């Protein structure tokens, strides 16, 4: 979906991740401040924006696997995405992309570098053999939303206003000063405007929950160093269940493993990121 579609027909997520073709392999974007976490934009939102441009460059429509390295903090405003086709096959095509911003000195700075393989999720068929199970969670109405924040519904990050996020109470001890010490975070997830999930929004969703570092007793910024996402299926309409776990915090770095389950009980996305605990 490109920036040429009327903005009146777009959801907030589609509008804020839209790109406009300048010439083959080069897209312009205007990054929205609505997806900020503190002073920087959310890594999942940025990945979805780059993925949209890369999907317009490659012949296949859907990201199957995508890896991003975050080189410097990205701010809202103009950005350019430069994409390149690396290889094209019958079922998969591979490409690379970089998101850059121009500073006050007129020089471009690379913010994110991505390598991805795209295919067509509508052609994915066959038996599902898995030992994975959806996370056990209370019903959505018994989970915590932004209105339950002890500091008030507007106390959270700007990005939270764009999400319908319902956190499992068992992973919310950090919010009342009593972290569990377990590297776990679970939530029901949707977009606040009711837009159903698709492969691009899944790239944002893997990075949308509070960091597991909070339940480990840390409270600082947890910037992403590297993020890899595998999209396994096109999600069914309805709310998603997201589970995030961390088993190793060492040397100031931690991993977050994410599983996303759709309303039909299918594992539709997996991801791992390396983040720095500050």
Coordinates of C-alpha atoms in Angstrom, one line a residue:
X1 CA 0.0 0.0 0.0
X2 CA 1.6 3.2 -1.1
X3 CA 1.2 6.8 0.0
X4 CA -0.8 7.5 -3.2
X5 CA -4.0 6.1 -1.6
X6 CA -6.3 8.7 -0.1
X7 CA -5.5 9.2 3.6
X8 CA -9.2 9.3 4.4
X9 CA -9.4 5.6 3.6
X10 CA -6.4 4.6 5.7
X11 CA -6.2 3.5 9.3
X12 CA -3.8 5.4 11.5
X13 CA -1.2 2.6 11.2
X14 CA -1.5 2.5 7.4
X15 CA -1.3 6.3 7.2
X16 CA 1.7 6.5 9.5
X17 CA 3.6 3.8 7.7
X18 CA 2.8 5.0 4.2
X19 CA 5.6 5.6 1.8
X20 CA 5.8 7.5 -1.5
X21 CA 7.9 6.3 -4.4
X22 CA 10.5 8.9 -5.5
X23 CA 12.1 6.6 -8.1
X24 CA 12.7 2.8 -8.3
X25 CA 14.2 1.6 -5.0
X26 CA 13.8 5.0 -3.2
X27 CA 10.8 5.9 -1.1
X28 CA 10.0 8.9 1.0
X29 CA 8.3 8.6 4.4
X30 CA 7.1 11.0 7.0
X31 CA 7.6 9.3 10.4
X32 CA 4.8 10.1 12.9
X33 CA 5.5 11.2 16.5
X34 CA 2.5 9.1 17.5
X35 CA 4.6 6.0 17.7
X36 CA 7.2 7.4 20.1
X37 CA 8.5 5.7 23.2
X38 CA 10.1 8.5 25.1
X39 CA 12.3 10.6 22.7
X40 CA 12.7 7.9 20.0
X41 CA 10.3 6.1 17.7
X42 CA 9.4 2.5 18.4
X43 CA 11.5 -0.1 16.6
X44 CA 8.6 -2.2 15.5
X45 CA 6.8 0.8 13.9
X46 CA 10.0 1.7 12.0
X47 CA 10.5 -1.9 10.9
X48 CA 6.9 -2.0 9.5
X49 CA 7.5 1.3 7.6
X50 CA 10.7 -0.1 6.0
X51 CA 9.0 -3.4 5.3
X52 CA 6.2 -1.5 3.4
X53 CA 8.8 0.1 1.1
X54 CA 10.7 -3.1 0.6
X55 CA 7.4 -4.9 -0.3
X56 CA 6.9 -2.3 -3.0
X57 CA 10.4 -3.1 -4.4
X58 CA 10.2 -6.9 -4.3
X59 CA 7.9 -9.0 -6.5
X60 CA 6.4 -10.9 -3.5
X61 CA 4.0 -9.2 -1.1
X62 CA 4.6 -10.6 2.4
X63 CA 7.6 -10.6 4.7
X64 CA 8.5 -14.2 5.7
X65 CA 11.6 -13.3 7.6
X66 CA 13.1 -9.9 8.2
X67 CA 16.1 -8.8 10.3
X68 CA 16.8 -5.2 11.3
X69 CA 19.9 -3.7 12.9
X70 CA 19.2 -0.4 14.7
X71 CA 22.2 1.9 14.2
X72 CA 21.0 5.1 15.8
X73 CA 17.8 6.6 17.3
X74 CA 15.2 7.6 14.8
X75 CA 13.1 10.8 15.3
X76 CA 9.8 11.8 13.8
X77 CA 9.8 13.7 10.5
X78 CA 11.1 13.1 7.0
X79 CA 13.1 10.0 6.1
X80 CA 14.2 8.2 3.0
X81 CA 14.2 4.4 2.5
X82 CA 16.6 3.0 -0.1
X83 CA 15.8 -0.6 -1.1
X84 CA 17.6 -3.1 -3.3
X85 CA 16.6 -6.5 -4.7
X86 CA 19.2 -9.1 -3.9
X87 CA 17.6 -12.2 -5.4
X88 CA 14.3 -13.1 -7.0
X89 CA 13.0 -16.7 -7.0
X90 CA 9.7 -18.4 -7.7
X91 CA 8.5 -18.6 -4.1
X92 CA 10.8 -16.2 -2.3
X93 CA 12.6 -12.9 -3.1
X94 CA 15.3 -11.3 -1.0
X95 CA 16.1 -7.7 -0.6
X96 CA 17.8 -5.1 1.6
X97 CA 16.8 -1.7 2.7
X98 CA 18.1 1.2 4.8
X99 CA 16.2 4.0 6.5
X100 CA 18.1 7.3 6.6
X101 CA 17.4 10.8 7.9
X102 CA 19.1 14.1 7.0
X103 CA 20.5 16.1 9.9
X104 CA 20.9 19.8 10.4
X105 CA 24.3 19.6 8.7
X106 CA 22.6 18.3 5.5
X107 CA 24.3 14.9 5.9
X108 CA 22.3 11.6 5.7
X109 CA 22.6 9.3 8.7
X110 CA 21.6 5.7 8.4
X111 CA 19.2 4.7 11.2
X112 CA 18.2 1.1 10.3
X113 CA 19.5 -1.5 8.0
X114 CA 17.3 -4.4 7.0
X115 CA 17.6 -7.8 5.2
X116 CA 14.5 -9.7 4.4
X117 CA 12.9 -12.5 2.3
X118 CA 9.4 -12.0 1.0
X119 CA 6.8 -14.5 -0.3
X120 CA 3.1 -14.9 -0.6
X121 CA 1.4 -16.1 2.6
X122 CA -1.7 -17.1 0.7
X123 CA 0.2 -19.9 -0.9
X124 CA 1.5 -21.4 2.3
X125 CA -0.2 -24.7 2.9
X126 CA 0.5 -28.1 4.5
X127 CA 0.3 -29.7 7.9
X128 CA 1.2 -27.8 11.1
X129 CA 3.4 -29.8 13.4
X130 CA 4.2 -27.8 16.6
X131 CA 4.7 -28.3 20.3
X132 CA 3.9 -24.6 20.9
X133 CA 0.8 -23.7 22.8
X134 CA -1.0 -20.4 23.2
X135 CA -0.1 -18.6 26.4
X136 CA -2.6 -19.1 29.3
X137 CA -4.1 -15.7 30.0
X138 CA -7.2 -14.2 31.7
X139 CA -10.0 -13.0 29.4
X140 CA -9.4 -9.5 28.0
X141 CA -11.9 -7.9 30.4
X142 CA -9.8 -9.1 33.4
X143 CA -6.5 -7.7 32.0
X144 CA -5.1 -4.2 32.6
X145 CA -5.4 -1.4 30.0
X146 CA -4.0 2.1 30.0
X147 CA -7.0 3.3 32.0
X148 CA -5.8 1.2 34.9
X149 CA -2.4 2.8 35.0
X150 CA -1.8 4.0 38.6
X151 CA -0.3 7.2 37.2
X152 CA -3.3 7.9 35.0
X153 CA -4.3 6.9 31.5
X154 CA -2.1 9.5 29.8
X155 CA 1.0 8.7 31.8
X156 CA 2.2 6.0 29.3
X157 CA 4.2 6.5 26.1
X158 CA 2.6 8.2 23.1
X159 CA 2.5 4.9 21.2
X160 CA 0.1 3.4 23.8
X161 CA -2.7 5.7 22.6
X162 CA -2.6 3.9 19.2
X163 CA -3.0 0.5 20.8
X164 CA -5.7 -1.6 22.5
X165 CA -3.3 -3.3 24.8
X166 CA -4.6 -5.5 27.7
X167 CA -1.7 -6.7 29.9
X168 CA -1.9 -9.9 31.9
X169 CA -2.0 -8.9 35.6
X170 CA 0.6 -11.6 36.4
X171 CA 3.1 -9.7 34.4
X172 CA 2.3 -6.2 35.7
X173 CA 4.0 -6.2 39.1
X174 CA 6.4 -3.6 37.8
X175 CA 3.6 -1.1 37.4
X176 CA 3.0 -1.0 41.2
X177 CA 6.6 -1.2 42.2
X178 CA 6.6 -5.0 42.8
X179 CA 8.3 -6.7 39.8
X180 CA 8.1 -10.5 39.8
X181 CA 11.7 -11.0 38.9
X182 CA 10.6 -13.2 36.0
X183 CA 11.4 -12.1 32.4
X184 CA 7.8 -12.4 31.2
X185 CA 5.2 -10.1 29.6
X186 CA 1.9 -11.1 28.1
X187 CA -1.0 -9.2 26.6
X188 CA -4.0 -9.2 24.4
X189 CA -3.2 -6.9 21.5
X190 CA -5.1 -4.8 18.9
X191 CA -5.0 -1.4 17.3
X192 CA -7.1 1.3 19.0
X193 CA -9.0 2.1 15.8
X194 CA -10.1 -1.5 15.3
X195 CA -7.9 -2.3 12.3
X196 CA -7.4 -6.0 12.0
X197 CA -3.8 -7.3 12.0
X198 CA -1.9 -8.1 8.8
X199 CA 1.7 -9.2 8.2
X200 CA 3.0 -5.6 8.4
X201 CA 1.2 -4.7 11.7
X202 CA 2.6 -8.0 13.1
X203 CA 6.1 -6.5 12.6
X204 CA 5.1 -3.6 14.9
X205 CA 3.3 -5.8 17.4
X206 CA 6.4 -7.9 18.3
X207 CA 7.9 -4.7 19.8
X208 CA 4.7 -3.2 21.3
X209 CA 4.6 -4.6 24.8
X210 CA 6.5 -3.1 27.8
X211 CA 10.0 -4.6 28.0
X212 CA 10.5 -7.7 30.1
X213 CA 13.3 -5.8 31.8
X214 CA 10.6 -4.1 33.8
X215 CA 9.5 -7.4 35.4
X216 CA 13.2 -8.1 36.1
X217 CA 13.3 -4.9 38.2
X218 CA 15.0 -2.5 35.7
X219 CA 13.3 0.8 34.8
X220 CA 15.5 2.4 32.2
X221 CA 15.3 2.7 28.4
X222 CA 15.7 -0.7 26.7
X223 CA 16.8 0.1 23.1
X224 CA 16.7 -2.6 20.4
X225 CA 20.1 -3.6 18.9
X226 CA 18.8 -6.2 16.5
X227 CA 15.3 -7.7 15.7
X228 CA 14.4 -10.7 13.6
X229 CA 10.8 -11.5 12.9
X230 CA 9.3 -14.6 11.2
X231 CA 5.8 -14.2 9.9
X232 CA 4.3 -17.7 9.7
X233 CA 0.7 -17.1 8.6
X234 CA -1.7 -14.4 7.8
X235 CA -3.6 -13.6 11.0
X236 CA -7.4 -14.2 11.4
X237 CA -9.4 -11.1 12.3
X238 CA -9.7 -10.3 16.0
X239 CA -7.4 -9.7 19.0
X240 CA -4.0 -11.3 19.2
X241 CA -2.3 -12.9 22.2
X242 CA 1.4 -11.9 22.6
X243 CA 3.9 -13.6 24.9
X244 CA 7.4 -12.3 25.5
X245 CA 10.1 -14.0 27.5
X246 CA 13.6 -13.3 28.5
X247 CA 15.8 -16.0 30.0
X248 CA 19.2 -14.4 30.0
X249 CA 20.3 -10.9 31.0
X250 CA 24.1 -10.7 30.9
X251 CA 26.7 -8.0 30.3
X252 CA 24.0 -5.3 30.0
X253 CA 22.1 -7.1 27.1
X254 CA 19.0 -9.2 27.1
X255 CA 17.0 -11.2 24.5
X256 CA 13.2 -11.0 24.1
X257 CA 11.5 -14.0 22.4
X258 CA 8.0 -13.3 21.2
X259 CA 5.2 -15.5 20.1
X260 CA 2.0 -14.0 18.6
X261 CA -1.2 -16.1 18.4
X262 CA -4.3 -15.1 16.4
X263 CA -7.9 -15.4 17.3
X264 CA -8.1 -18.8 15.6
X265 CA -5.4 -20.1 18.0
X266 CA -2.6 -20.2 15.4
X267 CA 1.0 -19.2 16.0
X268 CA 1.3 -16.5 13.3
X269 CA 4.6 -14.7 14.3
X270 CA 7.8 -15.4 16.1
X271 CA 10.6 -13.0 16.8
X272 CA 13.8 -12.5 18.8
X273 CA 15.5 -9.3 19.6
X274 CA 18.7 -8.3 21.4
X275 CA 18.3 -5.2 23.5
X276 CA 20.5 -3.2 25.7
X277 CA 19.4 -2.8 29.4
X278 CA 20.3 0.7 30.5

